[in-house]
Coordinates of C-alpha atoms in Angstrom, one line a residue:
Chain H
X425 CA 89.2 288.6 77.5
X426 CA 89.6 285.2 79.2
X427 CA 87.0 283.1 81.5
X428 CA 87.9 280.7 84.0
X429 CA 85.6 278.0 83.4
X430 CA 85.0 276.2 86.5
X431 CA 85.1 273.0 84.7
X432 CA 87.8 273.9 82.0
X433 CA 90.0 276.2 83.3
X434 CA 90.9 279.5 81.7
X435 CA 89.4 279.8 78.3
X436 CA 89.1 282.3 75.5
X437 CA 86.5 284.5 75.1
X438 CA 85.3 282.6 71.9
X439 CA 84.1 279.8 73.4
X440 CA 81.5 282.0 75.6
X441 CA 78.2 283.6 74.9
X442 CA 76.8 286.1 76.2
X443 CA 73.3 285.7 78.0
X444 CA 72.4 289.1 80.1
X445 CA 71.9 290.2 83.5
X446 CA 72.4 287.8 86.5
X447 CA 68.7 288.9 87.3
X448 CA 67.4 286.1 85.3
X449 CA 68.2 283.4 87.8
X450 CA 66.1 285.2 90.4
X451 CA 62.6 284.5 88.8
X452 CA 59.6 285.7 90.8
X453 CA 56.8 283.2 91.8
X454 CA 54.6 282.6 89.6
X455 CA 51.5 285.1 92.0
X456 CA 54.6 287.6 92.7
X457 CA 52.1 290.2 90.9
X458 CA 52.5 292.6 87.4
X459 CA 55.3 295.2 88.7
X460 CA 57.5 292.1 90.3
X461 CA 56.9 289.8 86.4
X462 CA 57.6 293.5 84.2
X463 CA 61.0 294.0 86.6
X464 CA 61.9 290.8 85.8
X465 CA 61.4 290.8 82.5
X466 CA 62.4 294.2 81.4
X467 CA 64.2 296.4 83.6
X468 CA 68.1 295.9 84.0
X469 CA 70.7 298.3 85.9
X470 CA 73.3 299.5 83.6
X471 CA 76.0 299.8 86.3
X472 CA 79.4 301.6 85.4
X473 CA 81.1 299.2 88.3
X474 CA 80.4 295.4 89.6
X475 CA 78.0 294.0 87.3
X476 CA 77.2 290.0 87.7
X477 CA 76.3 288.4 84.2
X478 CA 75.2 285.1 82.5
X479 CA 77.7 283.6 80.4
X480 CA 77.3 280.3 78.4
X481 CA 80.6 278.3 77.9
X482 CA 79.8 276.5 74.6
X483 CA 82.2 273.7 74.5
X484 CA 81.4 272.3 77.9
X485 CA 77.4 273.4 78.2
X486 CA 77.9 275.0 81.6
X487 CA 76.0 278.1 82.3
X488 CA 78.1 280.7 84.2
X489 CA 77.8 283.5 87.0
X490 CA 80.2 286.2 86.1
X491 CA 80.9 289.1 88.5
X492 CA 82.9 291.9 86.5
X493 CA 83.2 295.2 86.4
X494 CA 82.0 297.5 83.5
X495 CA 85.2 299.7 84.5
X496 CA 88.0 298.2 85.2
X497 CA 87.3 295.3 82.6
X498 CA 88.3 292.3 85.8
X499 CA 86.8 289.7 86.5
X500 CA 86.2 289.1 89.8
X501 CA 84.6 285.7 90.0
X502 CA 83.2 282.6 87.7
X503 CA 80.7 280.1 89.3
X504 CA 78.8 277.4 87.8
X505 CA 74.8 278.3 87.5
X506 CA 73.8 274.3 88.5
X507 CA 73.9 273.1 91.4
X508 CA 72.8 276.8 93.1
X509 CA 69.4 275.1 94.1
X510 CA 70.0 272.1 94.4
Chain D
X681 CA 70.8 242.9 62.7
X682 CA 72.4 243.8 59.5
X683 CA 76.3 244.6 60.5
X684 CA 76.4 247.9 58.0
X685 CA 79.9 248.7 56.8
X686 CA 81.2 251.9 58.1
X687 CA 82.4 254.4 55.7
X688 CA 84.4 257.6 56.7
X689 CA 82.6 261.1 56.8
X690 CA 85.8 262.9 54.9
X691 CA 86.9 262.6 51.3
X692 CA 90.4 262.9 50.1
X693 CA 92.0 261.3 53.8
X694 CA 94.9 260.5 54.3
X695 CA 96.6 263.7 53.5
X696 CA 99.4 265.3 54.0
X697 CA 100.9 269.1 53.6
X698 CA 103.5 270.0 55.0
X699 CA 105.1 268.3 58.2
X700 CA 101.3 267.4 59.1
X701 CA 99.3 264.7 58.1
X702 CA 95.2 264.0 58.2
X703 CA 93.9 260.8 58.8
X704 CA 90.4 259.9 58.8
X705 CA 89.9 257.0 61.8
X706 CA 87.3 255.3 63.0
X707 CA 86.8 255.0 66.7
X708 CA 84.7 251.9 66.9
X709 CA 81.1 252.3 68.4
X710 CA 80.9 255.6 70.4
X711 CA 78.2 256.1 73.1
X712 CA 77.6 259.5 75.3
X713 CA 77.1 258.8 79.2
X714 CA 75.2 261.4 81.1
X715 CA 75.1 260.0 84.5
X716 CA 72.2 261.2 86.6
X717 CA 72.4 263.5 89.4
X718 CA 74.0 261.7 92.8
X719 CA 74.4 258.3 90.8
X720 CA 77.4 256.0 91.4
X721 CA 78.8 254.1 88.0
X722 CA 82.1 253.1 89.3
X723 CA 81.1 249.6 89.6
X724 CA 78.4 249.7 86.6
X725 CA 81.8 251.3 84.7
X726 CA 84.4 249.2 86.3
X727 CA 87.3 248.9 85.2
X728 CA 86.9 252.4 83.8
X729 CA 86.4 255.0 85.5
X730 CA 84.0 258.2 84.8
X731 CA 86.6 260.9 84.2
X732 CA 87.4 264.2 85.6
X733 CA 87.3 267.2 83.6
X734 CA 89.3 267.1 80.7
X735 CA 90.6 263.0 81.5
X736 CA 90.1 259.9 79.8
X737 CA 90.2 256.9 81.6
X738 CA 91.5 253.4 79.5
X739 CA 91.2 249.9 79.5
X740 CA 90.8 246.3 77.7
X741 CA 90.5 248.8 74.4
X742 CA 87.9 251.1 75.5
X743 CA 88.3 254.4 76.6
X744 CA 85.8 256.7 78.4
X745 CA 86.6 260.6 77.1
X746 CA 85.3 263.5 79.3
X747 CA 83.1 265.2 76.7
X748 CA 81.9 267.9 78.8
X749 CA 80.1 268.8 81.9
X750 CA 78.7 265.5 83.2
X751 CA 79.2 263.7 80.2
X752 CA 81.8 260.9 78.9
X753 CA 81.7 259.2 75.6
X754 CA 82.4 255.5 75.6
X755 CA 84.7 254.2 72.6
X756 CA 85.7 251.3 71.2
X757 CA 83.3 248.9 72.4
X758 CA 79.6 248.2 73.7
X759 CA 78.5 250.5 76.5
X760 CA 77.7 248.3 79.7
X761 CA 74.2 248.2 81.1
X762 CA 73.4 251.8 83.3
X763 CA 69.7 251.4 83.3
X764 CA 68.8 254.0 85.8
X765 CA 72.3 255.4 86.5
X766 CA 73.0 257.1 83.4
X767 CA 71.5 258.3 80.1
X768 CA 73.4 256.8 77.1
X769 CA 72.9 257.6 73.7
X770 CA 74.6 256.0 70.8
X771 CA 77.0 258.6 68.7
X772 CA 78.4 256.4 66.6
X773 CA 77.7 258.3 63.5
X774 CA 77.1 261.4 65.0
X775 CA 80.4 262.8 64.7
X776 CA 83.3 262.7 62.4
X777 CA 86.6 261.8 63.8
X778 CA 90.4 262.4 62.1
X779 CA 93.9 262.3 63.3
X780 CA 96.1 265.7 62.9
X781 CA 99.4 264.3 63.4
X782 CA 103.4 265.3 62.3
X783 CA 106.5 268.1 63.5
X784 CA 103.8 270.8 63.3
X785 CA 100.5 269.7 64.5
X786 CA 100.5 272.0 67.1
X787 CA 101.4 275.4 65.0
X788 CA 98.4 274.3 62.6
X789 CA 95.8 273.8 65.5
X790 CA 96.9 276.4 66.6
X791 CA 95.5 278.5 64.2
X792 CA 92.1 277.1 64.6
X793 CA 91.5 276.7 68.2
X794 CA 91.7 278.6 70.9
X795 CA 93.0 276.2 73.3
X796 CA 96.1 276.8 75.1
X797 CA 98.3 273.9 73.2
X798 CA 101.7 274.0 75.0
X799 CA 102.4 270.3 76.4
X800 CA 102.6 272.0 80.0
X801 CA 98.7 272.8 80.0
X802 CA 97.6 270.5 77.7
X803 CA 99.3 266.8 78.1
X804 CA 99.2 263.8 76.3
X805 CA 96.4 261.9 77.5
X806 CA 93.9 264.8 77.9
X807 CA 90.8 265.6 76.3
X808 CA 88.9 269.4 76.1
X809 CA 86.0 270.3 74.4
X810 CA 86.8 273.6 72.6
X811 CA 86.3 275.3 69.0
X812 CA 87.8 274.2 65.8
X813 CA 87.3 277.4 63.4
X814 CA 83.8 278.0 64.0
X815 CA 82.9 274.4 65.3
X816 CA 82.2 273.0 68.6
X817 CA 84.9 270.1 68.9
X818 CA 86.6 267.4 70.9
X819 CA 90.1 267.5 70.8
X820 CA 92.0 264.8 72.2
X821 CA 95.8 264.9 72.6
X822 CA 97.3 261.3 72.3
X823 CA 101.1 262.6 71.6
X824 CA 103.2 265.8 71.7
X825 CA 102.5 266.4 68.2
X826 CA 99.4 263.7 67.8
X827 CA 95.6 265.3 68.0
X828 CA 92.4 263.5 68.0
X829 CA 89.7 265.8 66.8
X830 CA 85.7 264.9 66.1
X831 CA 83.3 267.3 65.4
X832 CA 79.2 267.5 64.1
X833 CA 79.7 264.3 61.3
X834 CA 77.2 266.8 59.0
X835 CA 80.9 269.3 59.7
X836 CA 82.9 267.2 57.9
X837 CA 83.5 269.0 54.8
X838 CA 84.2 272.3 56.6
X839 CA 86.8 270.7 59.3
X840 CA 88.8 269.3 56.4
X841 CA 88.6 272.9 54.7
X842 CA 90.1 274.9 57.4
X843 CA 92.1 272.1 58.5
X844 CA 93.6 272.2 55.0
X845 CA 94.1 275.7 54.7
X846 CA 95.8 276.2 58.3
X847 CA 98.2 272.9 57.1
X848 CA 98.8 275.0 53.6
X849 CA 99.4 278.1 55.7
X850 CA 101.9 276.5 58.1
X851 CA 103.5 274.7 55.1
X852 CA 103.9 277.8 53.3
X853 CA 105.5 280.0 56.3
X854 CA 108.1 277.1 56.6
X855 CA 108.8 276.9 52.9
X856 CA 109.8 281.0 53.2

C-alpha cells in the first residue's frame, strides 16, 4: 500500500500511521448536547465501500484525509488536514 | 561563551565494508526554521531561499534543507535574525549526522529506507525526510552514490548498527 503524501509524493506505507475515522475532524461545539459528544466519541460506521480516514505521515508531520475503499483496497484521494479551516 | 569542542555522536567512523564507506561529519551549527503562518522570509533569508518540499537552497556555505512540512534547517552558519517571522530552534546537537558514500550506497540504503532511491525520483541535490530502519530520518542526496543521513543524536548507536549490517549484507551478496 502506497500514499501520496501531498507534500512528499508517493510514499510507502511505513512511514504512515494510522489515526481512525475522518469523523474526528468534525468536532461538535462544545453545548452540541450528550447524544451529539457520545457520537462523536464513540460510534464509527464500519462501511464495506468509501471510507475517509486520518492518516499521520511520520516523516514530514502532516496529518492526512484519506478517502479509500474497504473493498476494492484504492485510494481515491489524499488531502492535507491543515489549512481546512483556515 | 566557552567555544566547546564538538565531538561526533558515532564510535568506530570512518568505516568501510564493502564498496561503501561511513563517515561521521559535522555540519557546523544547525538551526530548525518554522516560519509562521502567512510570513514572508525571503528577504530576512536572502540570499537563501526557504525551500520547497524536498529542496535545499545554497549559498556563501550555508544551506537551508527542507526538513518537513513548514520547516527548514539552517546549516553551516549562524541563523539570521526572524524575530517574529519564524520559530528557530538550535539543533546543533540534536541529531547525529554521517556520510554513506561508494559504488553501492544506494543497494545498502536500500535496504533500510523506503524511499524510492533511483536518480530519476530522487536527484542529487534533494532532501526527504523518511525512515532509516525504524528511525525517523533526513536523508540528503549530495551525489549519485553520496547520501547525507541525520537522525535523533540519542539514535546514533542504532543507525550505525543497521547501517553496518545492510553494508555487511551488500558486501556479502557481492562477494558470492
Amino acid at each position: 500500500m502506497r500514499l501520496s503524501c501531498p507534500c512528499c509524493g508517493p510514499r510507502d506505507r511505513r512511514e504512515f500511521t494510522y489515526y481512525g475515522a475522518a469523523d474526528y475532524l468534525d468536532r461538535p461545539a462544545p453545548d452540541a448536547g450528550l447524544d451529539a459528544w457520545d457520537s462523536y466519541l464513540h460510534l464509527r460506521d464500519n462501511p464495506a465501500g468509501p471510507t475517509r480516514d486520518l492518516w499521520y505521515h511520520d516523516p514530514c508531520q502532516s496529518w492526512l484525509q484519506v478517502e479509500r475503499d474497504t473493498v476494492t483496497h484504492a485510494i481515491h484521494s489524499v488531502a492535507p488536514v491543515a489549512g481546512r479551516r483556515a | 561563551m566557552i567555544d566547546l569542542t564538538t565531538t561526533t555522536a558515532f564510535t568506530g567512523l570512518p568505516l568501510t565494508i564493502g564498496r561503501v564507506t561511513l563517515t561521521a561529519f559535522d555540519p557546523g551549527p544547525v538551526t530548525s526554521v518554522a516560519p509562521y503562518p502567512g510570513r514572508d522570509l525571503s528577504r530576512a533569508l536572502a540570499p537563501l531561499a526557504f525551500p520547497q518540499p524536498g529542496a535545499i537552497s545554497e549559498a556563501a556555505g550555508l544551506r537551508l534543507v527542507w526538513a518537513g512540512r513548514d520547516l527548514a534547517f539552517l546549516m553551516g552558519g549562524p541563523a539570521p535574525d526572524l524575530t517574529g517571522l519564524a520559530a528557530t530552534t538550535d539543533q546543533t546537537d540534536g541529531w547525529a549526522w554521517l556520510t554513506l558514500a561508494g559504488r553501492d550506497a544506494v543497494a545498502v540504503l536500500a535496504r533500510l529506507c523506503p524511499l524510492d532511491l533511483r536518480a530519476a525520483a530522487f536527484p542529487p541535490g534533494r532532501s526527504a525526510r523518511s525512515l532509516v530502519g525504524h528511525m525517523q530520518a533526513i536523508v540528503i542526496r549530495t551525489g549519485p552514490e553520496a547520501f547525507e543521513l541525520a537522525v535523533f543524536r540519542s539514535m546514533a548507536g542504532s543507525l550505525l548498527h543497521d547501517l553496518t549490517g545492510a553494508m555487511r549484507g551488500v558486501a556479502a551478496r557481492r562477494a558470492l
